[in-house]
mmCIF file of C-alpha atoms and ligand atoms in Angstrom:
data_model
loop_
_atom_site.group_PDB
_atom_site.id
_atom_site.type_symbol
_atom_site.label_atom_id
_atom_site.label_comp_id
_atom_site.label_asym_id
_atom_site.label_seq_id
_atom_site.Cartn_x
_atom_site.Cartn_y
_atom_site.Cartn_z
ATOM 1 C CA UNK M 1 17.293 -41.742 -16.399
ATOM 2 C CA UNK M 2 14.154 -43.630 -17.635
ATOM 3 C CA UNK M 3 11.392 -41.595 -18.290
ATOM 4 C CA UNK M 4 8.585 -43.905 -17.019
ATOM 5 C CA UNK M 5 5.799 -42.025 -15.695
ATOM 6 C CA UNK M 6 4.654 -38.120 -16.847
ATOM 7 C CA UNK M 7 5.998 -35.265 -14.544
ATOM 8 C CA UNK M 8 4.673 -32.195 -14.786
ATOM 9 C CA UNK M 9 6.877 -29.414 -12.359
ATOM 10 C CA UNK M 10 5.968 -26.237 -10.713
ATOM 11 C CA UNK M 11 8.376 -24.015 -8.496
ATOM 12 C CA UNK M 12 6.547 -21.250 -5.658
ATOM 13 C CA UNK M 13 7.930 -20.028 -2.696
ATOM 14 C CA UNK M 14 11.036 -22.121 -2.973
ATOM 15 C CA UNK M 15 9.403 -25.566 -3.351
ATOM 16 C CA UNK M 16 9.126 -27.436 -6.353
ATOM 17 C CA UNK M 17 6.148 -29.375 -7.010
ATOM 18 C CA UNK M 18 6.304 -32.563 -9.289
ATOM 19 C CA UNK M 19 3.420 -34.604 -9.839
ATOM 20 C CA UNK M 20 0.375 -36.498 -12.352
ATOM 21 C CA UNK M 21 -3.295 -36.679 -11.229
ATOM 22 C CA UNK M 22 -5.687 -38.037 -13.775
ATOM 23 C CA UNK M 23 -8.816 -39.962 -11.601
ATOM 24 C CA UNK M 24 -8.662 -43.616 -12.315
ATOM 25 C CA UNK M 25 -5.194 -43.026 -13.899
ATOM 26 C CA UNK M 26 -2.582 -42.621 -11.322
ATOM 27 C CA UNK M 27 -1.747 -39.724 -9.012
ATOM 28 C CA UNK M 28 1.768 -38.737 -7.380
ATOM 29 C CA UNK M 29 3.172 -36.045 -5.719
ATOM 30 C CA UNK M 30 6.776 -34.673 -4.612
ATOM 31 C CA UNK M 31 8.052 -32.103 -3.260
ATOM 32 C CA UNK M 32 11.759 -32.605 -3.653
ATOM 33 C CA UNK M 33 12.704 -29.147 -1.209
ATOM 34 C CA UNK M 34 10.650 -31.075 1.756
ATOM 35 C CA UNK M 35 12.086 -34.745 1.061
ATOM 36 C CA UNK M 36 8.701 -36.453 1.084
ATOM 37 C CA UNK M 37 5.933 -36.916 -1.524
ATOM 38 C CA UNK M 38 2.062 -38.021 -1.991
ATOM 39 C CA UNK M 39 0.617 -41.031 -2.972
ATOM 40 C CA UNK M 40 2.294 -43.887 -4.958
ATOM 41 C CA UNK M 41 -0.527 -44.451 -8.183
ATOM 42 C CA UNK M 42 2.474 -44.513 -10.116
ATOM 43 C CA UNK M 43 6.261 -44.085 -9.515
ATOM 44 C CA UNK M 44 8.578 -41.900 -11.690
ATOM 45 C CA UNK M 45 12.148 -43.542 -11.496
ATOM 46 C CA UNK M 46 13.017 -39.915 -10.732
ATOM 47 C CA UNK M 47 11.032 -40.052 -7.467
ATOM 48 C CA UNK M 48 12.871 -42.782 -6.259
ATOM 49 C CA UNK M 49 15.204 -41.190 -4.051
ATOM 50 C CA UNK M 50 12.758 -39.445 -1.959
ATOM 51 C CA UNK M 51 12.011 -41.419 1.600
ATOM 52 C CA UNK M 52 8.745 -40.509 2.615
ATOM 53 C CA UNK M 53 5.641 -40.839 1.276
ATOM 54 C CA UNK M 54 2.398 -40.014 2.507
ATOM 55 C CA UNK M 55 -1.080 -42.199 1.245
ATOM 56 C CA UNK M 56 -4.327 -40.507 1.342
ATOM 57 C CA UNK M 57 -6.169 -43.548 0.932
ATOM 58 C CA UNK M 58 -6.104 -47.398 -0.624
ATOM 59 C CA UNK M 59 -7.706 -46.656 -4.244
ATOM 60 C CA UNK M 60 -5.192 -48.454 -6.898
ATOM 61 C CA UNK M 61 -4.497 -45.146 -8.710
ATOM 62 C CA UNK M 62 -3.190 -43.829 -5.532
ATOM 63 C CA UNK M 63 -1.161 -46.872 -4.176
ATOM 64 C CA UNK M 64 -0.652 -49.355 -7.149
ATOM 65 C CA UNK M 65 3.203 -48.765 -7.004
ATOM 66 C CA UNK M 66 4.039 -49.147 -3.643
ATOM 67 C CA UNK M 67 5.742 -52.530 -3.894
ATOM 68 C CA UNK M 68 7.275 -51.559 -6.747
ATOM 69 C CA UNK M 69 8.584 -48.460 -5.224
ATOM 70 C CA UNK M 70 10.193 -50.434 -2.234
ATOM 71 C CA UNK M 71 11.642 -52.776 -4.586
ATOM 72 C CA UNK M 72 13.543 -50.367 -6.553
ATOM 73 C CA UNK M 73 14.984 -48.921 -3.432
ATOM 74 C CA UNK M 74 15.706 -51.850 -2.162
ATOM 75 C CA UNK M 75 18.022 -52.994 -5.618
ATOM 76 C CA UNK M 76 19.219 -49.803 -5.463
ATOM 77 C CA UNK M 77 20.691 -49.861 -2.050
ATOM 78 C CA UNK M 78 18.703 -47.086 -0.603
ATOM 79 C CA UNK M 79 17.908 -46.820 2.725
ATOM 80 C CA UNK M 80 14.048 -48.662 3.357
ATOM 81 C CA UNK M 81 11.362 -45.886 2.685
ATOM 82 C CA UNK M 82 9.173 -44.683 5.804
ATOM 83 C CA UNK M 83 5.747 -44.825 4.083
ATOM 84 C CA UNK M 84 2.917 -43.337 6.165
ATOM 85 C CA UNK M 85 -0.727 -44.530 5.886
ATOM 86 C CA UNK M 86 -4.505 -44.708 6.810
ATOM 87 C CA UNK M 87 -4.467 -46.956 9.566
ATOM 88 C CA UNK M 88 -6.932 -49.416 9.003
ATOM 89 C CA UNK M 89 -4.776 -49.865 5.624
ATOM 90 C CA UNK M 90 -1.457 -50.767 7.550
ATOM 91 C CA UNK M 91 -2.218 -54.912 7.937
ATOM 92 C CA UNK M 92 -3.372 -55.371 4.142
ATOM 93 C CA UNK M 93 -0.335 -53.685 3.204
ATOM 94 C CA UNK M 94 1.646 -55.883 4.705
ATOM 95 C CA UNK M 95 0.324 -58.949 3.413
ATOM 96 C CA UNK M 96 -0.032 -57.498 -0.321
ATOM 97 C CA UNK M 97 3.867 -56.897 0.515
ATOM 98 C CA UNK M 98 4.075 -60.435 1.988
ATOM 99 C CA UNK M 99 2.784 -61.590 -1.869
ATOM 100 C CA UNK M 100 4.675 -59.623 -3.524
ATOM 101 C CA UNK M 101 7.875 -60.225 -1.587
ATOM 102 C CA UNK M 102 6.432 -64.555 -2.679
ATOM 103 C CA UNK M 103 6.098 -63.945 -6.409
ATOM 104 C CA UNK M 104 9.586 -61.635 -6.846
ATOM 105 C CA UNK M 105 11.350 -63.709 -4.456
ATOM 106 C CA UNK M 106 12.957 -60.111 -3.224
ATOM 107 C CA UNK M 107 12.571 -58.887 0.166
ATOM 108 C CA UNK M 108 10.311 -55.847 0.722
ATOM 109 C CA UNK M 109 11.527 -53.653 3.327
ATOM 110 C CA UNK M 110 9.817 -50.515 4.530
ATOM 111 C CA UNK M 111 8.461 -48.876 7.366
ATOM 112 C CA UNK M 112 4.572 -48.622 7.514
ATOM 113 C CA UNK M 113 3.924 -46.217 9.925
ATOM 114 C CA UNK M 114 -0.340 -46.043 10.476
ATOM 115 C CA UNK M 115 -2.114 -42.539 10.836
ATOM 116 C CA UNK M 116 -5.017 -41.215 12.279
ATOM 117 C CA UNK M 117 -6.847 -38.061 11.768
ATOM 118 C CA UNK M 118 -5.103 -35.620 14.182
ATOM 119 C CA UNK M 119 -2.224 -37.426 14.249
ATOM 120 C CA UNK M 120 1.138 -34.926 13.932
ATOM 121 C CA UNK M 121 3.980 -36.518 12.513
ATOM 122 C CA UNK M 122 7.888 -34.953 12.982
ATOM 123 C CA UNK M 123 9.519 -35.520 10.576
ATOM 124 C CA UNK M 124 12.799 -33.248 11.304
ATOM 125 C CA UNK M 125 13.264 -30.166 13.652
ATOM 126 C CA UNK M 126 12.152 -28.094 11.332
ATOM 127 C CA UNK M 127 8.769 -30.231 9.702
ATOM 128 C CA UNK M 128 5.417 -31.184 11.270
ATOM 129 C CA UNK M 129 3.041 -33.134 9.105
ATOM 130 C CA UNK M 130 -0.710 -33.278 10.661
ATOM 131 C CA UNK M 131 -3.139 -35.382 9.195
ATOM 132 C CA UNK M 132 -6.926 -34.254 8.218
ATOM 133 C CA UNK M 133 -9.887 -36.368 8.012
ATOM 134 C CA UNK M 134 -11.373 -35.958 4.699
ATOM 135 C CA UNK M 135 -14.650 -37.108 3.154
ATOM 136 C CA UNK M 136 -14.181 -40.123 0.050
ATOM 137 C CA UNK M 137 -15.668 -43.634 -0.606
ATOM 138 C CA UNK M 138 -12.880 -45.300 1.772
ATOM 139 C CA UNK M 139 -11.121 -44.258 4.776
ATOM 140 C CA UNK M 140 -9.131 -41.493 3.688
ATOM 141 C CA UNK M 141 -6.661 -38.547 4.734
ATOM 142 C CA UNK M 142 -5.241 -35.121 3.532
ATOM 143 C CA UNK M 143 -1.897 -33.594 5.291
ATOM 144 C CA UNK M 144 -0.077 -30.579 6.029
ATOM 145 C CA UNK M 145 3.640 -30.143 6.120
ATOM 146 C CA UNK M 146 4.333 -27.119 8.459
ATOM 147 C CA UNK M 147 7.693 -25.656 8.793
ATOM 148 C CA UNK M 148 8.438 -25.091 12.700
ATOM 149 C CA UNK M 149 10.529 -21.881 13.560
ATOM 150 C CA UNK M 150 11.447 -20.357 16.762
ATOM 151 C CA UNK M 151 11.121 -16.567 17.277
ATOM 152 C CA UNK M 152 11.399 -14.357 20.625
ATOM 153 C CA UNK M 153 8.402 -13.659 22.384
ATOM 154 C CA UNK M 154 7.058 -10.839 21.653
ATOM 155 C CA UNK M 155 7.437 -9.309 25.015
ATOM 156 C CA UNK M 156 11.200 -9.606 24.485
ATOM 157 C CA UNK M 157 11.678 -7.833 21.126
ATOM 158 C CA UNK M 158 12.717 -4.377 22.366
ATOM 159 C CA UNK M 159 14.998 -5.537 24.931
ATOM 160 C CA UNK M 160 18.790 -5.947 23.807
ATOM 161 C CA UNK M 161 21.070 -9.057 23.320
ATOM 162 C CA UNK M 162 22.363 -8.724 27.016
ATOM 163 C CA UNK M 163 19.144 -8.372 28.612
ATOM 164 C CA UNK M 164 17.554 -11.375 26.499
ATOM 165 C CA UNK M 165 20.505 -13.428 28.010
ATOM 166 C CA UNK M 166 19.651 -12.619 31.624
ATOM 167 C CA UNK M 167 16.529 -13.521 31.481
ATOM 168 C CA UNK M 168 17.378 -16.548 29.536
ATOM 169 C CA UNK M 169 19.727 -17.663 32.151
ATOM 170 C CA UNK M 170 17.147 -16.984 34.378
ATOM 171 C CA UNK M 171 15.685 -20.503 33.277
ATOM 172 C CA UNK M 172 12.590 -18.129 31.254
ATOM 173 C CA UNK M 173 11.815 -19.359 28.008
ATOM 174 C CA UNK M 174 12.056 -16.417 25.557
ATOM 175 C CA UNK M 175 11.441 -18.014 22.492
ATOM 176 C CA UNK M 176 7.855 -19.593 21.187
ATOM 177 C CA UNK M 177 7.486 -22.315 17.950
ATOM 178 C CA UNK M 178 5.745 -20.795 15.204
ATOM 179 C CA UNK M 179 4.555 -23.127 12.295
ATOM 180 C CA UNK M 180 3.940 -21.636 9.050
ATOM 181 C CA UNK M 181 1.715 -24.382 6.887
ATOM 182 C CA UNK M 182 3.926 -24.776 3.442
ATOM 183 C CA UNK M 183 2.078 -27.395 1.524
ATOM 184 C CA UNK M 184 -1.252 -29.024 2.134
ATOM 185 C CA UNK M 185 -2.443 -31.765 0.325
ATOM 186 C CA UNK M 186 -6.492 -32.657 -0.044
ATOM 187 C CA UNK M 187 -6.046 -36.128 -1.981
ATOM 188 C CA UNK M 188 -9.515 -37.394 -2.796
ATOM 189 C CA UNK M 189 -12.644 -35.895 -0.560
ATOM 190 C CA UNK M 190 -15.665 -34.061 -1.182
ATOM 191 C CA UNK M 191 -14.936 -30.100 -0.373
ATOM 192 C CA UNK M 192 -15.871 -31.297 3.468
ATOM 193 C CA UNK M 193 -12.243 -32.154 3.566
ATOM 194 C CA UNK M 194 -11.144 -28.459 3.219
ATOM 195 C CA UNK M 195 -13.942 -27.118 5.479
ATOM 196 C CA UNK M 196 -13.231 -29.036 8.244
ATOM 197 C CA UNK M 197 -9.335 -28.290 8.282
ATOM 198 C CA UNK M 198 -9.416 -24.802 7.706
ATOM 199 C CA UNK M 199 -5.911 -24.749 7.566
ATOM 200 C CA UNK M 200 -5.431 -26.066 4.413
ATOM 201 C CA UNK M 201 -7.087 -23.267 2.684
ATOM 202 C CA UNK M 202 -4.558 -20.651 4.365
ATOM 203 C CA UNK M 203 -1.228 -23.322 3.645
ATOM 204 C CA UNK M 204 1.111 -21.439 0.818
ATOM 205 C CA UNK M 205 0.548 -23.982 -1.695
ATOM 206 C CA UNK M 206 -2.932 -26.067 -2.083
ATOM 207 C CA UNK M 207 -3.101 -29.000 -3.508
ATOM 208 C CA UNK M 208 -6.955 -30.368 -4.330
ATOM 209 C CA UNK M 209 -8.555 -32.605 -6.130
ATOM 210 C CA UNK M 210 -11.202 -31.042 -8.633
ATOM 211 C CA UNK M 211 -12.423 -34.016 -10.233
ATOM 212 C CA UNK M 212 -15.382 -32.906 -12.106
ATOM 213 C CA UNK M 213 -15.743 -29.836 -13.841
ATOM 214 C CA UNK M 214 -19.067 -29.898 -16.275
ATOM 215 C CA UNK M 215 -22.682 -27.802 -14.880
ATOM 216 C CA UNK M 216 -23.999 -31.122 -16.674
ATOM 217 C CA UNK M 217 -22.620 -33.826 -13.745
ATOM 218 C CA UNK M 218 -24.146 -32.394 -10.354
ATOM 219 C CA UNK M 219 -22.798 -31.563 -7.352
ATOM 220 C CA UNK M 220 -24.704 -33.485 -4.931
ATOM 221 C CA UNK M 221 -24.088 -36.756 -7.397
ATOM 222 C CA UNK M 222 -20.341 -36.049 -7.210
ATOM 223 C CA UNK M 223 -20.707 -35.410 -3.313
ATOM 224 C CA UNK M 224 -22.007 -39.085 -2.770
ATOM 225 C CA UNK M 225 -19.133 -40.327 -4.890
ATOM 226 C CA UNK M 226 -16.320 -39.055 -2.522
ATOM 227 C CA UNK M 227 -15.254 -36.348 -4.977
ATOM 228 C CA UNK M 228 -14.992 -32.107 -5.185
ATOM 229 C CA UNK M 229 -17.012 -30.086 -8.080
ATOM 230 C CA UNK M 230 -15.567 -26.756 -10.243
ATOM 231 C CA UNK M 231 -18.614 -25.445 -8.562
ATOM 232 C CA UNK M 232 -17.905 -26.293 -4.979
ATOM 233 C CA UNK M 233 -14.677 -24.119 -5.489
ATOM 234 C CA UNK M 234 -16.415 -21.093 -7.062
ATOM 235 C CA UNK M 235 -18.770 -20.908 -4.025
ATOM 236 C CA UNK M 236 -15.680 -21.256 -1.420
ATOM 237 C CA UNK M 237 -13.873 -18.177 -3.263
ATOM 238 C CA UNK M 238 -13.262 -16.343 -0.380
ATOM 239 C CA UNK M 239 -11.814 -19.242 1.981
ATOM 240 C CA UNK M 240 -8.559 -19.872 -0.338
ATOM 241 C CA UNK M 241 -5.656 -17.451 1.128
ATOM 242 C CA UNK M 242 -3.298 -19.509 -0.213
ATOM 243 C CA UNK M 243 -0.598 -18.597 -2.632
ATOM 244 C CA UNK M 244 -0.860 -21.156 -5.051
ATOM 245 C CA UNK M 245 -4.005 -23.376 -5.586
ATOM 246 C CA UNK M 246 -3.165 -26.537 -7.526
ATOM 247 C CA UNK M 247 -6.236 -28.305 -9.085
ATOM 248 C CA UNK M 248 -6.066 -31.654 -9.778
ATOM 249 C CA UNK M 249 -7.058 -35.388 -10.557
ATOM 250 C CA UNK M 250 -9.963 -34.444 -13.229
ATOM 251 C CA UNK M 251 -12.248 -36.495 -15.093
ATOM 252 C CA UNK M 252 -10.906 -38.679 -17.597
ATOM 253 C CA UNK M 253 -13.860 -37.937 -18.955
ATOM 254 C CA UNK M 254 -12.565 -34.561 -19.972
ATOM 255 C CA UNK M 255 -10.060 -32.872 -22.854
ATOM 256 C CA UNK M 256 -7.954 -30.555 -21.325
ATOM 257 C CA UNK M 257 -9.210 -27.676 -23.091
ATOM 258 C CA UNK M 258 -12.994 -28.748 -22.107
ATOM 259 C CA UNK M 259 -11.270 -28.317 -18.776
ATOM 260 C CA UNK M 260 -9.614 -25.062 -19.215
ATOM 261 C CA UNK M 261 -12.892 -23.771 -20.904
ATOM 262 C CA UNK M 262 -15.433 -24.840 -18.066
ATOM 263 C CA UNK M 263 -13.071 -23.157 -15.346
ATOM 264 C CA UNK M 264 -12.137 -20.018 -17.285
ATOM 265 C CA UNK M 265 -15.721 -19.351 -18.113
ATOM 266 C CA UNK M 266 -16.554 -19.966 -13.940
ATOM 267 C CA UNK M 267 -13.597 -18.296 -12.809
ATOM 268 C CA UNK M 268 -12.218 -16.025 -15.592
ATOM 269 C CA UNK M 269 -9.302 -14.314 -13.698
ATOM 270 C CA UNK M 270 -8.381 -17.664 -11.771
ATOM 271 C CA UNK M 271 -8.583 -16.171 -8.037
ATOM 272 C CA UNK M 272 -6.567 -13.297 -9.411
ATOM 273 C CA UNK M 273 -4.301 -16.376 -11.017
ATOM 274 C CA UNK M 274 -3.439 -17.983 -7.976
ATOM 275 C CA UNK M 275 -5.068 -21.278 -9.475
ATOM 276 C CA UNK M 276 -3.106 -23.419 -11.707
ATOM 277 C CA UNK M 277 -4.852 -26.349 -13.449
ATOM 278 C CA UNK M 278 -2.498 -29.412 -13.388
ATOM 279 C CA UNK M 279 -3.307 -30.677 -16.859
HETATM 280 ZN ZN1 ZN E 1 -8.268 -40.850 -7.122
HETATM 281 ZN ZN1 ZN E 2 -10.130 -42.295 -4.594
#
């Protein structure tokens, strides 16, 4: 298989995570377990088999392969991808497709499917993605994946097989849907994105940007550029519940061991090493 694009891989709680983020370079996402991956900046030949993305927002290092992604499914004789979207993003899409489609002479096909903040998308019986408003320099959203189970209501736990039947027959509903929130993803924001979904800090596995790291570039700078600070995360300590707290897209302004340094002088024991730098 070509090797076209840098994967780096990560398995917790039975889902593997596969991605790059460098800002300005390109940043992609999939989690191969759930069928469906983040952002298109780039497009690992590997990845192409997975049919559905999800865009947090229009910046080229998060969308720059998306024709090319369609294409190769298309050649390949995959089914057309389901790509979901900021809204406002769905029209220019098209057209870039519509150029694309010109200059290749190839047809294009995909489903753009628009989203809004709040939207919930079902994606089988057992996945719910919800979309999150999020704070960046263009319209932009984060996302959720929630697995859906049914369990018996509590009220119905001591009672036996038999009696559970009766009462189901009765035409009573027994069971309730509980959704346990497996992956969330932050794409770019300031850390407004994770305060105002609370439920991404409390998903199993976190991923979130962490684009600048150094005291020396400040906070409130980085807040009016759409982006999250090592410093916002130290102050939010007690908010992550999660089980695994991917940081991603730095600086290319950064080595990776200026990286590693800054955050294991700020957080030396890495939120008791639930934090994994994706470097
Ligand atoms: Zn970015
Ligand atoms: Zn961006």
């Amino acid at each position: 298989m070509p090797n076209n694009a840098p994967i780096k891989k990560l398995v917790h709680a039975g889902l593997t995570v596969e991605g790059y983020s460098r800002a300005a370079v390109q940043t992609y996402w999939r989690i191969n377990e759930l069928k469906l991956g983040f952002d298109l900046g780039a497009q690992p030949w590997d990845f192409m088999g997975t049919p559905s993305w999800f865009i947090s927002h229009t910046h080229l290092d998060h969308i720059a392969a998306l024709p090319v992604y369609v294409a190769r499914r298309r050649m390949m004789k995959m089914d057309p991808p389901t790509i979901y979207l900021p809204h406002h993003a769905v029209e220019t899409v098209q057209k870039l497709l519509h150029v694309f489609s010109r200059l290749d002479r190839g047809r294009l096909p995909c489903e753009l499917v628009p989203v809004q903040p709040g939207d919930q998308i079902v994606l089988s019986r057992e996945l719910v993605v919800t979309a999150h408003p999020t704070s960046h320099t263009v319209p932009s959203l984060g996302y959720i994946v929630w697995e859906r189970r049914r369990k018996l209501k509590a009220e119905y736990r001591e009672l036996t097989g038999e009696q559970i039947r009766d009462i189901r027959l009765s035409g009573v509903e027994v069971s309730e849907e509980t959704r346990l929130p497996r992956v969330a993803y932050l794409g770019d924001s300031t850390p407004r994105g994770l305060d105002d979904s609370p439920d991404m800090y409390r998903a199993e596995i976190l991923i979130s940007e962490m684009t600048f790291v150094a005291p020396s570039h400040r906070k409130d700078k980085i807040h009016k550029h759409g982006h999250t600070h090592l410093d916002d995360v130290v102050e939010r300590r007690d908010q992550f519940r999660n089980g695994l707290i991917i940081l991603a897209h730095f600086s290319t302004r950064y080595h990776e061991r200026q990286i590693r340094a800054y955050v294991e002088k700020a957080i030396p024991d890495l939120f008791d090493g639930r934090i994994h730098l994706w470097i």
